Amino acid sequence: MDFGQNDNLRVSNAERAHVSGLLERAVADGMITLDEFAERTDAALAARTRGELRAVLVDLPGMDLDLHAPQARVVRGSVEPEALGGWMTSIVRRGPWTVAPVINLNTRMCSTTLDFTSAVLPGPVIEVNIDDYLSSTELIVPAGATADLNGVDAIAGSATVKVRNIPQPDQLHVIVRGKVRLGSVSVRHPFGSWLRRLHGG
């Protein structure tokens, strides 16, 4: 990073979004906590100058404000991403299944349900990379969990989030990225969770 150069220049929404994406990557890689992610994201969205944006990334190695600079990616130990996919089939994960920190989902004319409510989670953040065509994907997250679908490009399709999108301390946060073509992806809590919260359950 070239500190001190052009730090007083105003920043665009594209630069703010770029930095927010880098922060999502940093929390997914364990470089910052969810609390730090929330604080830094707020600071990035409120930033007016390049200097203010640079300050958000100052201690994150390999991450640069420059939209066109190559960005480093920290490898998550030896844990491999999980690949799920199929043609004209149904993919279901429920119960105490072991979740990888990154799930690559490639579906064609499929119905997919990933239920994280009783799953064995790798940490507070799960990243789902989706490549969908004529398919429906439903992610069910525990009460209190949050999700971010801002990285989903829906082409003649839909991306619906029915949970909060700001990460909460000690709660699961799911980040979904990729393309949905003529299909849908949604994130919700289990049915009835709002009623249990209403009654203090």
CSV table of C-alpha atoms in Angstrom, one decimal:
chain,number,residue,atom,x,y,z
A,1,MET,CA,0.0,0.0,0.0
A,2,ASP,CA,1.2,3.5,-0.8
A,3,PHE,CA,0.3,5.3,2.4
A,4,GLY,CA,0.2,9.1,2.2
A,5,GLN,CA,-0.5,9.2,-1.5
A,6,ASN,CA,-3.8,10.7,-2.6
A,7,ASP,CA,-5.2,9.9,0.9
A,8,ASN,CA,-7.4,13.1,0.7
A,9,LEU,CA,-9.1,12.0,-2.5
A,10,ARG,CA,-12.8,11.2,-2.2
A,11,VAL,CA,-13.9,7.6,-2.6
A,12,SER,CA,-16.7,6.0,-4.7
A,13,ASN,CA,-19.3,3.5,-3.7
A,14,ALA,CA,-17.4,0.9,-5.8
A,15,GLU,CA,-14.3,1.4,-3.6
A,16,ARG,CA,-16.4,1.1,-0.4
A,17,ALA,CA,-18.0,-2.1,-1.8
A,18,HIS,CA,-14.5,-3.4,-2.7
A,19,VAL,CA,-13.2,-2.9,0.8
A,20,SER,CA,-16.3,-4.5,2.3
A,21,GLY,CA,-15.7,-7.5,0.2
A,22,LEU,CA,-12.1,-7.7,1.4
A,23,LEU,CA,-13.3,-7.5,5.0
A,24,GLU,CA,-15.7,-10.4,4.3
A,25,ARG,CA,-12.7,-12.4,3.0
A,26,ALA,CA,-10.7,-11.4,6.1
A,27,VAL,CA,-13.3,-12.6,8.5
A,28,ALA,CA,-13.8,-15.8,6.6
A,29,ASP,CA,-10.0,-16.5,6.7
A,30,GLY,CA,-9.9,-15.8,10.5
A,31,MET,CA,-7.9,-12.7,10.2
A,32,ILE,CA,-10.4,-10.6,12.1
A,33,THR,CA,-13.3,-11.3,14.5
A,34,LEU,CA,-16.9,-10.8,13.7
A,35,ASP,CA,-16.9,-7.8,16.0
A,36,GLU,CA,-14.0,-6.3,14.1
A,37,PHE,CA,-15.7,-7.1,10.9
A,38,ALA,CA,-18.8,-5.2,11.9
A,39,GLU,CA,-16.8,-2.2,13.1
A,40,ARG,CA,-14.6,-2.0,10.1
A,41,THR,CA,-17.5,-2.5,7.7
A,42,ASP,CA,-19.3,0.4,9.3
A,43,ALA,CA,-16.1,2.5,9.0
A,44,ALA,CA,-15.7,1.5,5.3
A,45,LEU,CA,-19.2,2.4,4.4
A,46,ALA,CA,-18.9,5.8,6.2
A,47,ALA,CA,-15.5,6.6,4.7
A,48,ARG,CA,-15.2,9.7,2.6
A,49,THR,CA,-11.5,9.6,1.6
A,50,ARG,CA,-9.0,7.1,0.5
A,51,GLY,CA,-7.1,7.6,3.7
A,52,GLU,CA,-10.1,6.6,5.8
A,53,LEU,CA,-10.6,3.5,3.7
A,54,ARG,CA,-6.9,2.5,3.9
A,55,ALA,CA,-7.0,2.7,7.7
A,56,VAL,CA,-9.6,-0.1,7.6
A,57,LEU,CA,-7.1,-2.4,5.8
A,58,VAL,CA,-3.9,-1.2,7.3
A,59,ASP,CA,-3.1,-4.4,9.3
A,60,LEU,CA,-4.5,-6.9,6.8
A,61,PRO,CA,-1.6,-8.4,4.7
A,62,GLY,CA,-2.1,-8.7,1.0
A,63,MET,CA,-5.3,-6.6,0.9
A,64,ASP,CA,-5.2,-3.4,-1.1
A,65,LEU,CA,-7.6,-0.5,-1.7
A,66,ASP,CA,-6.7,-0.6,-5.4
A,67,LEU,CA,-9.6,-2.2,-7.2
A,68,HIS,CA,-7.3,-3.7,-9.8
A,69,ALA,CA,-4.5,-4.9,-7.5
A,70,PRO,CA,-4.1,-8.6,-7.0
A,71,GLN,CA,-5.4,-9.6,-3.6
A,72,ALA,CA,-3.8,-12.3,-1.4
A,73,ARG,CA,-5.9,-15.1,-0.1
A,74,VAL,CA,-4.9,-16.8,3.2
A,75,VAL,CA,-5.2,-20.6,2.9
A,76,ARG,CA,-7.3,-22.1,5.7
A,77,GLY,CA,-5.0,-24.8,6.9
A,78,SER,CA,-5.5,-28.2,5.4
A,79,VAL,CA,-9.3,-28.0,5.2
A,80,GLU,CA,-10.5,-28.4,1.6
A,81,PRO,CA,-13.6,-26.8,0.3
A,82,GLU,CA,-16.6,-29.2,-0.1
A,83,ALA,CA,-17.9,-29.5,-3.6
A,84,LEU,CA,-21.6,-30.2,-4.0
A,85,GLY,CA,-23.4,-30.5,-7.4
A,86,GLY,CA,-25.6,-32.4,-9.7
A,87,TRP,CA,-28.0,-32.5,-12.6
A,88,MET,CA,-31.8,-32.9,-12.2
A,89,THR,CA,-31.5,-34.2,-8.7
A,90,SER,CA,-32.1,-33.3,-5.0
A,91,ILE,CA,-29.3,-32.4,-2.7
A,92,VAL,CA,-30.1,-32.4,1.0
A,93,ARG,CA,-27.8,-31.9,4.1
A,94,ARG,CA,-29.6,-32.1,7.4
A,95,GLY,CA,-28.8,-33.2,11.0
A,96,PRO,CA,-25.3,-33.3,12.4
A,97,TRP,CA,-23.4,-33.1,9.2
A,98,THR,CA,-19.8,-31.7,9.2
A,99,VAL,CA,-19.6,-28.4,7.3
A,100,ALA,CA,-16.5,-27.3,5.5
A,101,PRO,CA,-15.6,-23.6,5.8
A,102,VAL,CA,-16.1,-23.2,2.0
A,103,ILE,CA,-18.9,-24.9,0.0
A,104,ASN,CA,-18.8,-24.8,-3.8
A,105,LEU,CA,-22.2,-25.5,-5.1
A,106,ASN,CA,-22.7,-26.3,-8.8
A,107,THR,CA,-26.3,-27.2,-9.7
A,108,ARG,CA,-28.3,-27.7,-12.9
A,109,MET,CA,-32.1,-28.1,-12.5
A,110,CYS,CA,-31.6,-29.2,-8.9
A,111,SER,CA,-33.3,-28.7,-5.6
A,112,THR,CA,-30.8,-28.1,-2.8
A,113,THR,CA,-31.4,-27.7,1.0
A,114,LEU,CA,-28.5,-27.1,3.3
A,115,ASP,CA,-29.7,-27.1,6.9
A,116,PHE,CA,-27.1,-25.7,9.3
A,117,THR,CA,-29.2,-25.8,12.5
A,118,SER,CA,-27.8,-29.1,13.8
A,119,ALA,CA,-24.6,-29.2,11.8
A,120,VAL,CA,-21.0,-29.4,13.0
A,121,LEU,CA,-19.7,-26.0,12.1
A,122,PRO,CA,-16.0,-25.2,11.3
A,123,GLY,CA,-16.2,-21.7,12.8
A,124,PRO,CA,-18.3,-18.6,12.9
A,125,VAL,CA,-18.2,-18.0,9.1
A,126,ILE,CA,-19.2,-20.2,6.2
A,127,GLU,CA,-18.7,-19.2,2.6
A,128,VAL,CA,-21.0,-20.6,-0.1
A,129,ASN,CA,-19.9,-20.2,-3.7
A,130,ILE,CA,-22.9,-20.9,-5.9
A,131,ASP,CA,-23.1,-21.6,-9.7
A,132,ASP,CA,-26.8,-22.3,-10.3
A,133,TYR,CA,-28.9,-22.8,-13.4
A,134,LEU,CA,-32.7,-23.5,-13.2
A,135,SER,CA,-32.3,-24.6,-9.6
A,136,SER,CA,-33.6,-23.7,-6.2
A,137,THR,CA,-31.3,-23.5,-3.2
A,138,GLU,CA,-32.4,-23.0,0.4
A,139,LEU,CA,-30.1,-22.4,3.3
A,140,ILE,CA,-31.5,-22.9,6.8
A,141,VAL,CA,-29.5,-21.2,9.5
A,142,PRO,CA,-29.9,-21.3,13.3
A,143,ALA,CA,-31.9,-18.6,15.2
A,144,GLY,CA,-29.5,-15.7,15.6
A,145,ALA,CA,-27.4,-16.5,12.6
A,146,THR,CA,-26.9,-13.9,9.8
A,147,ALA,CA,-26.2,-14.0,6.1
A,148,ASP,CA,-24.9,-11.8,3.3
A,149,LEU,CA,-26.1,-12.4,-0.2
A,150,ASN,CA,-24.7,-9.2,-1.7
A,151,GLY,CA,-22.2,-11.2,-3.7
A,152,VAL,CA,-24.9,-13.1,-5.6
A,153,ASP,CA,-25.6,-12.1,-9.2
A,154,ALA,CA,-29.2,-13.2,-9.9
A,155,ILE,CA,-29.9,-13.3,-13.7
A,156,ALA,CA,-33.6,-13.8,-14.3
A,157,GLY,CA,-33.6,-15.3,-10.8
A,158,SER,CA,-33.9,-14.3,-7.2
A,159,ALA,CA,-31.7,-14.1,-4.1
A,160,THR,CA,-33.7,-13.7,-0.9
A,161,VAL,CA,-32.4,-13.3,2.6
A,162,LYS,CA,-34.9,-13.6,5.5
A,163,VAL,CA,-32.4,-13.1,8.3
A,164,ARG,CA,-30.3,-10.2,9.5
A,165,ASN,CA,-27.2,-9.4,7.4
A,166,ILE,CA,-25.0,-7.8,10.1
A,167,PRO,CA,-22.8,-10.4,11.8
A,168,GLN,CA,-23.5,-10.9,15.5
A,169,PRO,CA,-20.9,-12.0,18.2
A,170,ASP,CA,-20.8,-15.8,18.7
A,171,GLN,CA,-23.3,-16.5,15.9
A,172,LEU,CA,-23.0,-18.1,12.6
A,173,HIS,CA,-22.5,-15.8,9.6
A,174,VAL,CA,-23.0,-17.2,6.0
A,175,ILE,CA,-21.5,-15.4,3.0
A,176,VAL,CA,-23.0,-16.4,-0.3
A,177,ARG,CA,-21.4,-15.4,-3.6
A,178,GLY,CA,-21.8,-16.5,-7.3
A,179,LYS,CA,-24.4,-16.7,-10.0
A,180,VAL,CA,-28.1,-17.7,-10.0
A,181,ARG,CA,-29.5,-18.1,-13.5
A,182,LEU,CA,-33.3,-18.7,-13.9
A,183,GLY,CA,-33.3,-20.0,-10.3
A,184,SER,CA,-33.4,-19.0,-6.7
A,185,VAL,CA,-31.4,-18.9,-3.5
A,186,SER,CA,-32.8,-18.1,-0.1
A,187,VAL,CA,-31.6,-18.0,3.5
A,188,ARG,CA,-34.0,-18.4,6.4
A,189,HIS,CA,-34.4,-19.5,10.0
A,190,PRO,CA,-36.2,-22.7,10.8
A,191,PHE,CA,-40.0,-22.5,10.6
A,192,GLY,CA,-41.4,-21.4,14.0
A,193,SER,CA,-38.2,-19.8,15.3
A,194,TRP,CA,-39.9,-16.4,15.5
A,195,LEU,CA,-42.7,-17.9,17.5
A,196,ARG,CA,-40.2,-19.5,20.0
A,197,ARG,CA,-38.4,-16.1,20.3
A,198,LEU,CA,-41.8,-14.4,21.0
A,199,HIS,CA,-42.4,-16.8,23.9
A,200,GLY,CA,-38.9,-16.6,25.1
A,201,GLY,CA,-38.0,-20.1,24.0
